[in-house]
Amino acid sequence: MLTNKTTLKWGAIALMLLGLSSCRTPKDITYFQDIQNGTRIETAPVKEMTVQPDDRLAIMVHSKDPQLASLFNLQTSQQRAVGSQIVNNGNGANQMPTYTVDTYGDIEFPVLGTLHIGGMTRPQVAEYIKKEIMQRNLVKDPTVIVDFYNRTVNVLGEVKAPGKIDINRDRFTVLDAIAEAGDLTIDGRRTNVIVLRQED
């Protein structure tokens, strides 16, 4: 028959073994383990996103004269029903009309017609449309806003929230994607991250 002292002793040993088996050393969960303090690393220059075929773009033209600007803005059926304001569809997302870039890198833009924007960055597209509007004396003070609407990345595996993540800015890195997915879990192998992407 075990005494209380023996039971307590075996209980303490079991707790210690359980604690040791569940612990991870900081080295296992620390990013950039092989970098010393003060080390400078040369990183590749970040390329800004450019317009590609099948991209969907939201392009909005604003002006001091809203009626003039409205000539250049697509409207959804909901917007036509309530005016020029963007309508919320109930789940928090805005119903923003978009342009789909064709295989030649072109879009059909109201009033201006066919515009070739393939290979341009967002600021370049905005500046190009602004110049076209001004050179044709259509609006004196246009402001053009351009956003990508279908750029996403899939993060799978040992992260807190796996799934599809919207790329909501031009300079979006692998670390940004992991952070948006809630970081790797305690079981995630930080030495085994694979990046798959299509080029050209």
Short mmCIF file of C-alpha atoms in Angstrom, two decimals:
data_model
loop_
_atom_site.label_atom_id
_atom_site.label_comp_id
_atom_site.label_asym_id
_atom_site.label_seq_id
_atom_site.Cartn_x
_atom_site.Cartn_y
_atom_site.Cartn_z
CA MET A 1 0.00 0.00 0.00
CA LEU A 2 1.37 3.44 -1.02
CA THR A 3 1.78 6.07 1.65
CA ASN A 4 0.72 9.67 1.18
CA LYS A 5 4.38 10.64 0.93
CA THR A 6 5.03 8.16 -1.89
CA THR A 7 1.88 9.25 -3.74
CA LEU A 8 2.92 12.90 -3.53
CA LYS A 9 6.42 12.01 -4.74
CA TRP A 10 5.15 10.12 -7.82
CA GLY A 11 2.59 12.85 -8.50
CA ALA A 12 5.33 15.51 -8.48
CA ILE A 13 7.50 13.43 -10.84
CA ALA A 14 4.56 12.94 -13.23
CA LEU A 15 3.86 16.68 -13.25
CA MET A 16 7.54 17.45 -13.97
CA LEU A 17 7.65 14.98 -16.86
CA LEU A 18 4.43 16.40 -18.29
CA GLY A 19 5.80 19.93 -18.02
CA LEU A 20 9.05 18.99 -19.72
CA SER A 21 7.32 17.18 -22.57
CA SER A 22 5.07 20.15 -23.34
CA CYS A 23 7.76 22.83 -23.17
CA ARG A 24 9.40 24.24 -26.25
CA THR A 25 12.67 26.06 -26.13
CA PRO A 26 12.57 29.70 -27.27
CA LYS A 27 14.91 28.67 -30.10
CA ASP A 28 12.12 26.52 -31.61
CA ILE A 29 9.63 29.40 -31.86
CA THR A 30 11.86 32.39 -32.50
CA TYR A 31 12.02 33.90 -35.98
CA PHE A 32 15.41 34.71 -37.57
CA GLN A 33 17.28 32.53 -35.07
CA ASP A 34 20.57 32.69 -36.96
CA ILE A 35 20.77 36.49 -37.01
CA GLN A 36 22.94 38.23 -34.43
CA ASN A 37 22.04 41.59 -32.91
CA GLY A 38 23.21 44.46 -35.09
CA THR A 39 23.45 42.32 -38.23
CA ARG A 40 22.34 44.04 -41.44
CA ILE A 41 20.76 41.97 -44.16
CA GLU A 42 20.46 43.03 -47.78
CA THR A 43 16.95 42.20 -48.93
CA ALA A 44 15.68 42.09 -52.49
CA PRO A 45 13.90 45.28 -53.56
CA VAL A 46 10.13 44.95 -53.19
CA LYS A 47 8.39 45.21 -56.55
CA GLU A 48 5.15 47.13 -56.65
CA MET A 49 2.13 45.28 -57.99
CA THR A 50 1.40 45.91 -61.65
CA VAL A 51 -1.80 45.45 -63.63
CA GLN A 52 -2.10 42.03 -65.26
CA PRO A 53 -4.77 40.40 -67.47
CA ASP A 54 -7.84 39.25 -65.49
CA ASP A 55 -7.13 41.73 -62.67
CA ARG A 56 -10.17 43.48 -61.26
CA LEU A 57 -9.68 47.17 -60.49
CA ALA A 58 -11.86 49.63 -58.65
CA ILE A 59 -11.34 53.09 -60.20
CA MET A 60 -13.08 56.14 -58.77
CA VAL A 61 -12.89 59.68 -60.12
CA HIS A 62 -13.64 62.58 -57.75
CA SER A 63 -14.00 66.28 -58.41
CA LYS A 64 -15.35 69.47 -56.85
CA ASP A 65 -18.23 68.97 -59.28
CA PRO A 66 -19.70 65.55 -58.36
CA GLN A 67 -21.98 65.50 -61.40
CA LEU A 68 -19.03 65.76 -63.77
CA ALA A 69 -17.07 63.12 -61.85
CA SER A 70 -20.04 60.73 -61.89
CA LEU A 71 -19.70 60.46 -65.70
CA PHE A 72 -16.46 58.52 -65.19
CA ASN A 73 -17.64 56.20 -62.40
CA LEU A 74 -19.31 52.84 -62.89
CA GLN A 75 -22.35 52.21 -60.75
CA THR A 76 -23.86 49.02 -59.39
CA SER A 77 -27.61 48.51 -59.65
CA GLN A 78 -27.86 49.25 -55.92
CA GLN A 79 -26.03 52.55 -56.34
CA ARG A 80 -28.32 53.61 -59.18
CA ALA A 81 -31.26 53.04 -56.87
CA VAL A 82 -29.98 55.23 -54.03
CA GLY A 83 -27.69 57.74 -55.74
CA SER A 84 -23.93 58.03 -55.94
CA GLN A 85 -23.10 56.75 -52.45
CA ILE A 86 -21.53 53.32 -52.02
CA VAL A 87 -24.01 50.83 -50.60
CA ASN A 88 -23.16 48.38 -47.85
CA ASN A 89 -24.33 44.86 -48.75
CA GLY A 90 -25.05 43.84 -45.17
CA ASN A 91 -21.87 41.92 -44.36
CA GLY A 92 -19.62 44.96 -44.00
CA ALA A 93 -18.22 44.87 -47.53
CA ASN A 94 -18.78 47.72 -49.93
CA GLN A 95 -20.35 47.04 -53.32
CA MET A 96 -17.65 48.65 -55.43
CA PRO A 97 -18.01 48.31 -59.21
CA THR A 98 -14.84 47.01 -60.85
CA TYR A 99 -13.15 46.89 -64.25
CA THR A 100 -11.75 43.57 -65.49
CA VAL A 101 -8.50 43.86 -67.45
CA ASP A 102 -8.66 41.94 -70.72
CA THR A 103 -5.94 39.70 -72.20
CA TYR A 104 -4.34 42.70 -73.94
CA GLY A 105 -4.08 44.74 -70.73
CA ASP A 106 -6.97 47.06 -71.67
CA ILE A 107 -10.12 48.28 -69.94
CA GLU A 108 -13.17 50.07 -71.31
CA PHE A 109 -13.46 53.30 -69.34
CA PRO A 110 -16.55 55.56 -69.41
CA VAL A 111 -16.21 58.55 -71.77
CA LEU A 112 -12.48 57.88 -72.38
CA GLY A 113 -13.01 54.55 -74.16
CA THR A 114 -10.32 51.86 -74.37
CA LEU A 115 -7.33 52.47 -72.08
CA HIS A 116 -4.18 50.32 -72.12
CA ILE A 117 -3.04 49.96 -68.49
CA GLY A 118 -1.30 46.56 -68.55
CA GLY A 119 2.02 46.60 -66.67
CA MET A 120 1.27 49.85 -64.83
CA THR A 121 1.30 50.31 -61.06
CA ARG A 122 -1.70 51.74 -59.22
CA PRO A 123 -0.23 55.28 -59.08
CA GLN A 124 0.63 55.11 -62.78
CA VAL A 125 -2.93 54.08 -63.70
CA ALA A 126 -4.35 56.91 -61.59
CA GLU A 127 -2.00 59.48 -63.16
CA TYR A 128 -2.70 58.21 -66.69
CA ILE A 129 -6.47 58.50 -66.29
CA LYS A 130 -6.15 61.90 -64.63
CA LYS A 131 -4.04 63.21 -67.54
CA GLU A 132 -6.46 61.82 -70.13
CA ILE A 133 -9.41 63.54 -68.42
CA MET A 134 -7.57 66.87 -68.14
CA GLN A 135 -6.07 66.83 -71.65
CA ARG A 136 -9.54 66.35 -73.12
CA ASN A 137 -10.85 69.28 -71.02
CA LEU A 138 -13.49 67.09 -69.42
CA VAL A 139 -12.78 67.92 -65.75
CA LYS A 140 -10.36 70.57 -64.46
CA ASP A 141 -9.58 69.06 -61.05
CA PRO A 142 -9.96 65.26 -61.15
CA THR A 143 -8.69 63.02 -58.37
CA VAL A 144 -8.38 59.37 -59.36
CA ILE A 145 -8.22 56.49 -56.88
CA VAL A 146 -7.26 52.98 -58.03
CA ASP A 147 -7.42 49.76 -55.99
CA PHE A 148 -6.81 46.10 -56.80
CA TYR A 149 -9.81 43.96 -55.91
CA ASN A 150 -8.80 40.36 -56.56
CA ARG A 151 -5.25 40.03 -55.30
CA THR A 152 -5.13 37.30 -52.68
CA VAL A 153 -2.77 34.77 -51.14
CA ASN A 154 -3.63 31.39 -49.56
CA VAL A 155 -1.92 30.59 -46.24
CA LEU A 156 -2.27 26.93 -45.25
CA GLY A 157 -0.84 24.70 -42.54
CA GLU A 158 0.01 25.35 -38.89
CA VAL A 159 -1.25 28.92 -38.61
CA LYS A 160 -4.02 30.21 -36.35
CA ALA A 161 -6.37 31.22 -39.18
CA PRO A 162 -5.56 29.37 -42.43
CA GLY A 163 -7.33 30.51 -45.57
CA LYS A 164 -7.44 33.21 -48.25
CA ILE A 165 -6.02 36.62 -47.37
CA ASP A 166 -6.60 39.83 -49.30
CA ILE A 167 -3.47 41.69 -50.38
CA ASN A 168 -4.51 45.19 -49.37
CA ARG A 169 -1.31 47.07 -50.11
CA ASP A 170 1.42 47.11 -52.73
CA ARG A 171 4.31 46.03 -50.54
CA PHE A 172 3.08 42.73 -49.10
CA THR A 173 5.67 40.18 -47.91
CA VAL A 174 5.61 36.55 -46.75
CA LEU A 175 5.89 37.82 -43.17
CA ASP A 176 2.83 40.02 -43.75
CA ALA A 177 0.88 36.98 -44.98
CA ILE A 178 1.88 34.90 -41.93
CA ALA A 179 0.96 37.78 -39.60
CA GLU A 180 -2.45 38.21 -41.30
CA ALA A 181 -3.06 34.47 -40.75
CA GLY A 182 -2.48 34.93 -37.01
CA ASP A 183 1.13 33.66 -36.94
CA LEU A 184 2.34 30.07 -36.82
CA THR A 185 1.00 27.93 -33.99
CA ILE A 186 3.32 26.49 -31.35
CA ASP A 187 3.54 23.32 -33.51
CA GLY A 188 4.41 25.20 -36.71
CA ARG A 189 7.87 24.45 -38.10
CA ARG A 190 9.50 27.81 -38.68
CA THR A 191 12.30 26.16 -40.63
CA ASN A 192 9.90 24.66 -43.18
CA VAL A 193 7.87 27.38 -44.91
CA ILE A 194 7.17 26.86 -48.62
CA VAL A 195 6.20 29.66 -51.00
CA LEU A 196 4.45 28.70 -54.25
CA ARG A 197 3.78 31.36 -56.87
CA GLN A 198 3.14 31.61 -60.58
CA GLU A 199 5.56 33.72 -62.60
CA ASP A 200 5.12 35.21 -66.08
#
